[in-house]
CSV table of C-alpha atoms and ligand atoms in Angstrom, one decimal:
chain,number,residue,atom,x,y,z
A,1,MET,CA,0.0,0.0,0.0
A,2,TYR,CA,1.1,3.6,-0.7
A,3,GLU,CA,2.1,5.9,2.1
A,4,ARG,CA,-0.8,8.2,3.4
A,5,ALA,CA,-2.2,9.4,0.1
A,6,GLU,CA,-1.8,9.2,-3.6
A,7,ALA,CA,-3.1,11.3,-6.6
A,8,ARG,CA,-3.7,9.1,-9.6
A,9,ILE,CA,-3.6,10.8,-13.0
A,10,ASP,CA,-5.3,8.9,-15.8
A,11,LEU,CA,-3.3,9.7,-18.8
A,12,ALA,CA,-5.9,8.1,-21.1
A,13,SER,CA,-8.4,10.7,-19.8
A,14,LEU,CA,-5.9,13.5,-20.5
A,15,ARG,CA,-5.5,12.3,-24.0
A,16,HIS,CA,-9.2,12.0,-24.5
A,17,ASN,CA,-9.7,15.6,-23.4
A,18,CYS,CA,-7.0,16.8,-25.8
A,19,ARG,CA,-8.6,15.0,-28.7
A,20,GLU,CA,-12.1,16.2,-27.7
A,21,LEU,CA,-11.0,19.8,-27.5
A,22,LYS,CA,-9.0,19.5,-30.8
A,23,SER,CA,-12.0,18.1,-32.6
A,24,ARG,CA,-13.8,21.4,-31.9
A,25,LEU,CA,-11.2,23.5,-33.8
A,26,GLY,CA,-11.4,24.5,-37.4
A,27,GLU,CA,-8.7,23.6,-40.0
A,28,GLY,CA,-5.3,24.9,-39.1
A,29,VAL,CA,-6.2,26.2,-35.6
A,30,GLU,CA,-3.6,25.1,-33.1
A,31,LEU,CA,-4.2,23.4,-29.7
A,32,CYS,CA,-1.9,24.8,-27.0
A,33,PRO,CA,-2.6,23.1,-23.7
A,34,VAL,CA,-1.5,25.1,-20.6
A,35,LEU,CA,0.5,22.9,-18.2
A,36,LYS,CA,1.6,25.6,-15.7
A,37,ALA,CA,1.8,25.1,-12.0
A,38,ASP,CA,2.9,21.4,-12.3
A,39,ALA,CA,0.0,20.9,-14.8
A,40,TYR,CA,-2.6,22.3,-12.3
A,41,GLY,CA,-1.2,19.9,-9.7
A,42,HIS,CA,-1.4,16.8,-11.9
A,43,GLY,CA,2.3,16.4,-12.4
A,44,ALA,CA,3.9,18.2,-15.3
A,45,LEU,CA,6.2,15.5,-16.7
A,46,HIS,CA,3.7,12.7,-17.5
A,47,CYS,CA,1.1,15.3,-18.6
A,48,VAL,CA,3.6,16.9,-21.0
A,49,SER,CA,4.2,13.6,-22.7
A,50,ALA,CA,0.5,12.7,-22.8
A,51,VAL,CA,-0.6,16.0,-24.4
A,52,ALA,CA,2.2,15.8,-26.9
A,53,GLU,CA,1.0,12.3,-27.9
A,54,ALA,CA,-2.6,13.5,-28.2
A,55,GLY,CA,-2.1,16.2,-30.7
A,56,ALA,CA,-0.9,19.3,-28.8
A,57,ASP,CA,0.7,21.7,-31.4
A,58,ARG,CA,2.4,23.7,-28.7
A,59,ILE,CA,2.5,23.7,-24.8
A,60,ALA,CA,2.3,26.8,-22.7
A,61,PHE,CA,3.7,27.5,-19.2
A,62,ALA,CA,3.8,30.4,-16.8
A,63,THR,CA,7.5,30.3,-16.1
A,64,ALA,CA,10.9,29.6,-17.8
A,65,SER,CA,11.7,26.8,-15.4
A,66,GLU,CA,8.4,25.0,-16.2
A,67,ALA,CA,9.3,25.2,-19.9
A,68,ALA,CA,12.8,24.0,-19.3
A,69,LEU,CA,11.5,21.0,-17.4
A,70,ALA,CA,9.1,20.1,-20.2
A,71,ARG,CA,11.9,20.5,-22.7
A,72,SER,CA,13.7,17.6,-21.0
A,73,VAL,CA,10.9,15.2,-22.0
A,74,VAL,CA,9.7,16.7,-25.3
A,75,PRO,CA,12.6,17.7,-27.5
A,76,ASP,CA,10.7,19.0,-30.5
A,77,ILE,CA,7.3,20.5,-29.6
A,78,PRO,CA,7.0,24.3,-29.6
A,79,LEU,CA,6.8,25.8,-26.1
A,80,LEU,CA,5.4,29.2,-24.9
A,81,VAL,CA,6.0,31.0,-21.7
A,82,LEU,CA,2.9,33.1,-20.9
A,83,GLY,CA,4.1,34.9,-17.8
A,84,ALA,CA,6.5,37.7,-16.8
A,85,LEU,CA,10.2,36.8,-16.8
A,86,ALA,CA,12.7,38.4,-14.6
A,87,PRO,CA,15.9,39.3,-16.5
A,88,GLY,CA,17.6,36.4,-14.9
A,89,GLU,CA,15.1,33.9,-16.3
A,90,VAL,CA,15.3,35.0,-19.9
A,91,GLU,CA,18.3,32.8,-20.7
A,92,MET,CA,16.6,29.7,-19.4
A,93,ALA,CA,13.5,30.4,-21.6
A,94,ILE,CA,15.7,30.9,-24.6
A,95,SER,CA,17.8,27.8,-24.1
A,96,ALA,CA,14.6,25.8,-23.7
A,97,GLY,CA,13.7,27.0,-27.1
A,98,ALA,CA,10.5,28.5,-25.8
A,99,ASP,CA,8.6,31.4,-27.3
A,100,VAL,CA,8.3,34.4,-24.9
A,101,SER,CA,5.5,36.9,-24.1
A,102,VAL,CA,6.4,40.6,-24.3
A,103,TRP,CA,4.5,43.8,-23.6
A,104,GLU,CA,7.2,46.3,-22.7
A,105,PRO,CA,10.1,47.9,-24.7
A,106,GLY,CA,12.7,47.5,-22.0
A,107,PHE,CA,12.0,43.8,-21.8
A,108,ILE,CA,12.1,43.2,-25.6
A,109,ALA,CA,15.5,44.9,-25.7
A,110,THR,CA,16.8,42.5,-23.0
A,111,LEU,CA,15.3,39.6,-24.8
A,112,ALA,CA,16.9,40.6,-28.1
A,113,ASP,CA,20.3,41.1,-26.5
A,114,GLN,CA,20.2,37.8,-24.7
A,115,ALA,CA,19.0,36.0,-27.9
A,116,ALA,CA,21.8,37.6,-29.9
A,117,ALA,CA,24.3,36.5,-27.2
A,118,SER,CA,23.1,32.9,-27.4
A,119,GLY,CA,23.0,33.0,-31.2
A,120,LEU,CA,19.4,31.9,-31.2
A,121,VAL,CA,16.1,33.2,-32.6
A,122,VAL,CA,13.3,33.6,-30.1
A,123,GLY,CA,9.6,33.6,-31.0
A,124,VAL,CA,7.8,36.7,-29.6
A,125,HIS,CA,4.1,36.8,-28.6
A,126,VAL,CA,3.1,40.4,-28.0
A,127,LYS,CA,0.5,40.6,-25.3
A,128,TYR,CA,-2.3,43.0,-25.7
A,129,ASP,CA,-4.3,43.8,-22.6
A,130,THR,CA,-7.9,44.1,-23.9
A,131,GLY,CA,-9.5,44.1,-20.5
A,132,MET,CA,-7.9,41.6,-18.1
A,133,GLY,CA,-6.0,44.5,-16.5
A,134,ARG,CA,-3.0,42.4,-15.5
A,135,LEU,CA,-0.1,41.7,-17.9
A,136,GLY,CA,0.1,43.2,-21.4
A,137,THR,CA,-0.1,46.7,-22.8
A,138,THR,CA,-3.5,48.4,-23.2
A,139,ASP,CA,-2.1,50.6,-26.0
A,140,PRO,CA,-2.7,49.1,-29.5
A,141,GLU,CA,0.1,51.4,-30.9
A,142,MET,CA,2.5,49.9,-28.4
A,143,VAL,CA,1.5,46.4,-29.5
A,144,LEU,CA,2.3,47.4,-33.1
A,145,GLU,CA,5.6,49.1,-32.1
A,146,LEU,CA,6.7,45.9,-30.2
A,147,ALA,CA,5.7,43.8,-33.2
A,148,ARG,CA,7.8,46.0,-35.5
A,149,THR,CA,10.8,45.6,-33.1
A,150,ALA,CA,10.4,41.8,-33.1
A,151,ASP,CA,10.0,41.7,-36.9
A,152,ALA,CA,13.1,43.8,-37.5
A,153,HIS,CA,15.6,42.1,-35.1
A,154,PRO,CA,17.5,39.2,-36.5
A,155,ASN,CA,17.4,37.3,-33.3
A,156,LEU,CA,13.6,37.7,-32.8
A,157,ARG,CA,10.7,36.3,-34.7
A,158,LEU,CA,7.3,37.9,-34.5
A,159,ALA,CA,5.0,34.9,-33.8
A,160,ALA,CA,1.7,36.3,-32.4
A,161,ILE,CA,-0.4,39.0,-30.9
A,162,TRP,CA,-2.5,37.7,-28.0
A,163,THR,CA,-4.8,38.5,-25.2
A,164,HIS,CA,-6.5,36.8,-22.2
A,165,PHE,CA,-10.2,37.0,-21.2
A,166,ALA,CA,-11.4,38.2,-17.8
A,167,THR,CA,-15.0,36.8,-17.8
A,168,ALA,CA,-15.1,33.9,-20.3
A,169,ASP,CA,-16.7,31.6,-17.7
A,170,GLU,CA,-19.6,34.0,-17.1
A,171,ALA,CA,-23.0,33.6,-18.7
A,172,ASP,CA,-23.0,37.3,-19.8
A,173,SER,CA,-20.8,37.5,-22.9
A,174,ASN,CA,-20.7,41.3,-23.3
A,175,PHE,CA,-17.2,41.8,-21.9
A,176,ARG,CA,-15.8,38.7,-23.6
A,177,ASP,CA,-17.2,40.0,-26.9
A,178,LEU,CA,-15.6,43.4,-26.3
A,179,GLN,CA,-12.2,41.9,-25.6
A,180,ARG,CA,-12.5,39.6,-28.6
A,181,ASN,CA,-13.4,42.5,-30.9
A,182,ARG,CA,-10.5,44.6,-29.6
A,183,LEU,CA,-8.1,41.8,-30.5
A,184,ALA,CA,-9.8,41.2,-33.9
A,185,GLU,CA,-9.6,44.8,-34.8
A,186,LEU,CA,-5.9,45.2,-33.9
A,187,GLY,CA,-5.2,41.9,-35.5
A,188,GLU,CA,-6.6,43.1,-38.8
A,189,ARG,CA,-4.3,46.2,-38.7
A,190,ALA,CA,-1.3,44.0,-37.7
A,191,ARG,CA,-1.9,41.6,-40.5
A,192,ARG,CA,-1.6,44.3,-43.1
A,193,GLU,CA,1.9,44.9,-41.9
A,194,PHE,CA,2.8,41.4,-40.9
A,195,PRO,CA,0.7,38.9,-42.9
A,196,GLY,CA,2.0,35.8,-41.0
A,197,VAL,CA,1.3,37.0,-37.5
A,198,LYS,CA,-1.0,34.8,-35.5
A,199,LEU,CA,-3.7,35.7,-33.0
A,200,HIS,CA,-4.7,33.8,-29.9
A,201,ALA,CA,-7.0,34.5,-27.0
A,202,ALA,CA,-9.2,31.6,-25.7
A,203,ASN,CA,-8.8,29.9,-22.4
A,204,SER,CA,-11.0,26.8,-21.8
A,205,ALA,CA,-14.2,28.6,-21.1
A,206,ALA,CA,-13.9,30.9,-24.2
A,207,MET,CA,-12.9,28.1,-26.5
A,208,ILE,CA,-16.0,26.0,-25.3
A,209,ALA,CA,-18.4,29.0,-25.2
A,210,ASP,CA,-17.6,30.8,-28.5
A,211,PRO,CA,-15.8,29.4,-31.6
A,212,ALA,CA,-15.3,33.1,-32.7
A,213,CYS,CA,-12.7,33.3,-29.9
A,214,HIS,CA,-10.5,30.5,-31.4
A,215,PHE,CA,-8.5,32.7,-33.8
A,216,ASP,CA,-5.3,30.9,-34.8
A,217,MET,CA,-4.7,29.0,-31.6
A,218,VAL,CA,-6.5,28.1,-28.3
A,219,ARG,CA,-4.9,27.9,-24.8
A,220,PRO,CA,-7.1,25.5,-22.7
A,221,GLY,CA,-5.8,24.7,-19.3
A,222,VAL,CA,-8.4,23.4,-16.9
A,223,ALA,CA,-10.4,21.5,-19.6
A,224,ILE,CA,-7.4,19.5,-20.5
A,225,TYR,CA,-7.5,17.9,-17.1
A,226,GLY,CA,-11.2,17.2,-17.4
A,227,LEU,CA,-12.2,20.0,-15.1
A,228,ASP,CA,-15.2,22.1,-16.0
A,229,PRO,CA,-14.2,25.8,-16.6
A,230,PHE,CA,-17.8,26.7,-15.6
A,231,GLY,CA,-17.5,24.9,-12.3
A,232,ASN,CA,-20.4,22.4,-12.9
A,233,ASP,CA,-19.9,19.0,-14.4
A,234,PRO,CA,-17.1,18.2,-16.9
A,235,ALA,CA,-19.4,15.5,-18.5
A,236,ASP,CA,-21.5,18.4,-19.8
A,237,HIS,CA,-18.6,19.1,-22.2
A,238,ASN,CA,-17.6,15.4,-22.8
A,239,LEU,CA,-14.5,15.9,-20.6
A,240,LYS,CA,-13.2,13.3,-18.2
A,241,PRO,CA,-11.5,14.2,-14.9
A,242,ALA,CA,-7.9,12.9,-15.0
A,243,LEU,CA,-7.1,13.3,-11.4
A,244,SER,CA,-8.4,11.2,-8.4
A,245,LEU,CA,-7.1,11.5,-4.9
A,246,HIS,CA,-7.0,8.6,-2.5
A,247,SER,CA,-6.0,7.6,1.0
A,248,TRP,CA,-6.9,4.7,3.3
A,249,VAL,CA,-8.4,3.9,6.6
A,250,ALA,CA,-5.8,3.8,9.3
A,251,SER,CA,-8.0,3.1,12.3
A,252,VAL,CA,-11.7,2.4,13.1
A,253,LYS,CA,-12.9,3.0,16.7
A,254,ASP,CA,-16.1,2.6,18.6
A,255,PHE,CA,-17.5,5.9,19.8
A,256,GLU,CA,-19.9,6.3,22.7
A,257,PRO,CA,-22.3,9.3,22.7
A,258,GLY,CA,-20.4,12.4,23.8
A,259,MET,CA,-17.0,11.3,22.5
A,260,SER,CA,-15.4,13.8,20.2
A,261,ALA,CA,-13.0,13.6,17.2
A,262,GLY,CA,-10.2,16.0,16.4
A,263,TYR,CA,-9.0,19.5,17.5
A,264,GLY,CA,-11.5,21.7,19.2
A,265,ARG,CA,-14.0,18.9,19.6
A,266,THR,CA,-16.0,20.4,16.8
A,267,TRP,CA,-17.8,17.1,16.2
A,268,GLN,CA,-19.2,14.9,18.9
A,269,ALA,CA,-21.0,11.6,18.6
A,270,ASP,CA,-24.7,11.8,19.5
A,271,HIS,CA,-25.2,8.1,19.2
A,272,GLN,CA,-23.2,4.9,19.4
A,273,THR,CA,-21.1,4.8,16.2
A,274,ARG,CA,-17.7,4.1,14.7
A,275,VAL,CA,-15.2,6.7,13.6
A,276,ALA,CA,-12.5,6.1,10.9
A,277,ALA,CA,-9.2,8.0,10.9
A,278,ILE,CA,-7.6,8.6,7.5
A,279,PRO,CA,-4.0,9.7,7.2
A,280,VAL,CA,-4.5,12.8,4.9
A,281,GLY,CA,-5.0,16.4,6.0
A,282,TYR,CA,-4.3,20.0,5.1
A,283,GLY,CA,-0.6,19.2,4.9
A,284,ASP,CA,-1.6,17.2,1.8
A,285,GLY,CA,-3.9,19.9,0.5
A,286,VAL,CA,-7.2,18.7,2.0
A,287,ARG,CA,-8.3,22.1,3.1
A,288,ARG,CA,-9.2,22.8,6.7
A,289,GLY,CA,-12.3,24.6,5.4
A,290,LEU,CA,-13.7,21.1,4.7
A,291,SER,CA,-14.0,20.4,8.5
A,292,ASN,CA,-17.5,18.9,9.1
A,293,LYS,CA,-18.4,19.7,5.4
A,294,GLY,CA,-16.2,17.8,3.0
A,295,GLU,CA,-17.1,14.2,1.9
A,296,VAL,CA,-15.2,11.0,1.2
A,297,LEU,CA,-16.0,7.7,-0.4
A,298,ILE,CA,-15.3,4.4,1.4
A,299,GLY,CA,-16.6,1.1,0.1
A,300,GLY,CA,-18.7,2.9,-2.5
A,301,ASN,CA,-20.5,4.9,0.2
A,302,ARG,CA,-20.4,8.7,0.8
A,303,TYR,CA,-19.5,10.0,4.2
A,304,ARG,CA,-19.1,13.4,5.7
A,305,ILE,CA,-15.8,14.5,7.3
A,306,SER,CA,-16.5,14.6,11.1
A,307,GLY,CA,-14.5,17.1,13.0
A,308,THR,CA,-11.7,19.4,12.2
A,309,VAL,CA,-9.3,18.6,9.3
A,310,SER,CA,-5.8,18.4,10.9
A,311,MET,CA,-2.5,18.6,9.1
A,312,ASP,CA,-2.0,14.9,8.8
A,313,ASN,CA,-5.4,13.3,9.4
A,314,ILE,CA,-9.2,13.5,9.0
A,315,THR,CA,-11.9,11.6,10.9
A,316,VAL,CA,-15.1,10.3,9.5
A,317,ASP,CA,-18.2,8.9,11.3
A,318,VAL,CA,-18.9,5.7,9.3
A,319,GLY,CA,-21.9,4.6,11.4
A,320,PRO,CA,-22.3,1.7,13.7
A,321,ASP,CA,-22.7,-1.0,11.1
A,322,SER,CA,-20.8,0.2,8.0
A,323,GLY,CA,-18.3,-2.6,7.7
A,324,VAL,CA,-15.5,-0.1,7.1
A,325,ARG,CA,-12.2,-1.8,7.9
A,326,VAL,CA,-8.6,-0.7,8.4
A,327,GLY,CA,-6.9,-0.7,5.0
A,328,ASP,CA,-10.0,0.2,3.0
A,329,GLU,CA,-9.4,2.7,0.3
A,330,VAL,CA,-10.7,6.2,0.7
A,331,THR,CA,-11.5,8.4,-2.3
A,332,LEU,CA,-11.4,12.2,-1.7
A,333,ILE,CA,-11.7,13.1,-5.4
A,334,GLY,CA,-12.9,10.6,-7.9
A,335,THR,CA,-15.2,7.6,-8.2
A,336,GLN,CA,-15.9,4.5,-6.1
A,337,GLY,CA,-18.7,2.2,-7.1
A,338,GLY,CA,-21.6,4.4,-8.3
A,339,GLU,CA,-20.5,7.5,-6.3
A,340,THR,CA,-18.3,10.3,-7.6
A,341,ILE,CA,-16.8,13.3,-5.9
A,342,LEU,CA,-15.8,16.0,-8.4
A,343,ALA,CA,-13.2,18.6,-7.7
A,344,GLU,CA,-16.0,21.1,-8.5
A,345,GLN,CA,-17.9,19.7,-5.5
A,346,VAL,CA,-14.9,19.9,-3.2
A,347,ALA,CA,-14.5,23.6,-4.3
A,348,ARG,CA,-18.1,24.7,-3.6
A,349,PRO,CA,-18.2,24.6,0.2
A,350,LEU,CA,-14.8,26.3,0.2
A,351,GLY,CA,-16.0,29.2,-1.9
A,352,THR,CA,-13.3,28.4,-4.4
A,353,ILE,CA,-12.9,26.9,-7.8
A,354,ASN,CA,-11.8,23.5,-9.1
A,355,TYR,CA,-8.5,25.0,-10.3
A,356,GLU,CA,-7.4,25.8,-6.7
A,357,VAL,CA,-8.5,22.3,-5.5
A,358,THR,CA,-6.1,20.4,-7.7
A,359,CYS,CA,-3.3,23.0,-7.6
A,360,GLY,CA,-3.6,22.9,-3.8
A,361,ILE,CA,-2.7,19.2,-3.5
A,362,SER,CA,0.7,19.5,-1.8
A,363,PRO,CA,4.0,18.1,-2.9
A,364,ARG,CA,3.8,15.5,-0.1
A,365,VAL,CA,1.3,13.6,-2.3
A,366,PRO,CA,2.9,11.5,-5.1
A,367,ARG,CA,1.3,11.9,-8.5
A,368,VAL,CA,1.1,8.5,-10.1
A,369,GLY,CA,0.4,8.4,-13.9
A,370,ARG,CA,-1.8,5.5,-15.0
A,371,ASP,CA,-3.4,4.4,-18.2
A,372,SER,CA,-7.0,3.2,-18.0
A,373,GLU,CA,-6.7,2.2,-21.7
A,374,SER,CA,-4.1,2.2,-24.4
A,375,GLY,CA,-4.1,4.7,-27.3
B,401,PLP,C1,-3.8,29.8,-17.2
B,401,PLP,C2,-4.0,30.4,-18.5
B,401,PLP,C3,-4.8,29.9,-19.5
B,401,PLP,C4,-5.6,28.6,-19.3
B,401,PLP,O1,-6.8,29.0,-18.6
B,401,PLP,P1,-8.0,27.9,-18.3
B,401,PLP,O2,-9.0,28.7,-17.7
B,401,PLP,O3,-7.4,27.0,-17.3
B,401,PLP,O4,-8.3,27.3,-19.6
B,401,PLP,C5,-4.8,30.5,-20.8
B,401,PLP,N1,-4.1,31.6,-21.0
B,401,PLP,C6,-3.4,32.2,-20.0
B,401,PLP,C7,-2.7,33.5,-20.3
B,401,PLP,C8,-3.3,31.7,-18.7
B,401,PLP,O5,-2.6,32.3,-17.8
């Protein structure tokens, strides 16, 4: 048996999701899965290989070190760093052969100098802030100016102009439409000057909600892992959750009425029952906010967490006659028998999103890649 807890990553589901998303794209539109933050907590290395096998045209990351790690397992596929790079990280991005995002003249000068020093040519994606209000320039003239710089420099190659949506997961499409139109308008101008320049904008929600957002490439993150960008049920979009989180029953004890489980005695037995202790806690990423709220599956049955989530353990009232035994597998995210706990359901009582649930599984939990099918 594994120690404490294990996150299983079904690589067949990951490949299914890639193919499903790719099938929605028009001819020539590229699929660029986003594998930042250790592939949203799924383990970057096996995910990089799986998406490369399943038709990714390019893979995106937030940081240079993430791209460099991916380069060690996929020698040929184009890579893109979406995020801000400190001057000291530029060299790592360049030597990984990754394209880089720019929105600032000082940065593009540094990038050009370092590319020239390495004797390499770096692909440049100019970021246009059409409304996210985070990274990128809001000034369309600056976007064109940066594009000209990239086009003119022998060690830079103008690859794309791109943006990122702020509200793509919301039912009201007005702001998404405004952002999309801003990119489309500037893109038209840019293409008169640079006919080969590509445009990209869509995250998972935008790519699913509106094909007009696809442009030349899409950048789905969360949907690649079979998580629903709208926070409901991934099956609504024919996506399969790739991650499941498991632990096991370490002890089962008889409880008399009045006995309590865990710190602060926030749960007390009001009847004769049995309480299971499970060696997983907030040190593993099972958030303390799930105390007396979260659920787990044991023996195909659903149970509520009883008491406070501690760093290394949770406790569960399994009832007086449940038959739960030491060593039984516990599923915190995933399916057992006919019951399923989705990351979306874990997120809800915490007031957060599925993204944070999988990213929050701590490094103490090993990520084990598996294949539920071949191909
Ligand atoms: C994380 C990220 C994505 C992917 O977003 P999802 O909502 O997970 O699909 C796309 N583009 C950028 C710039 C990102 O930072």
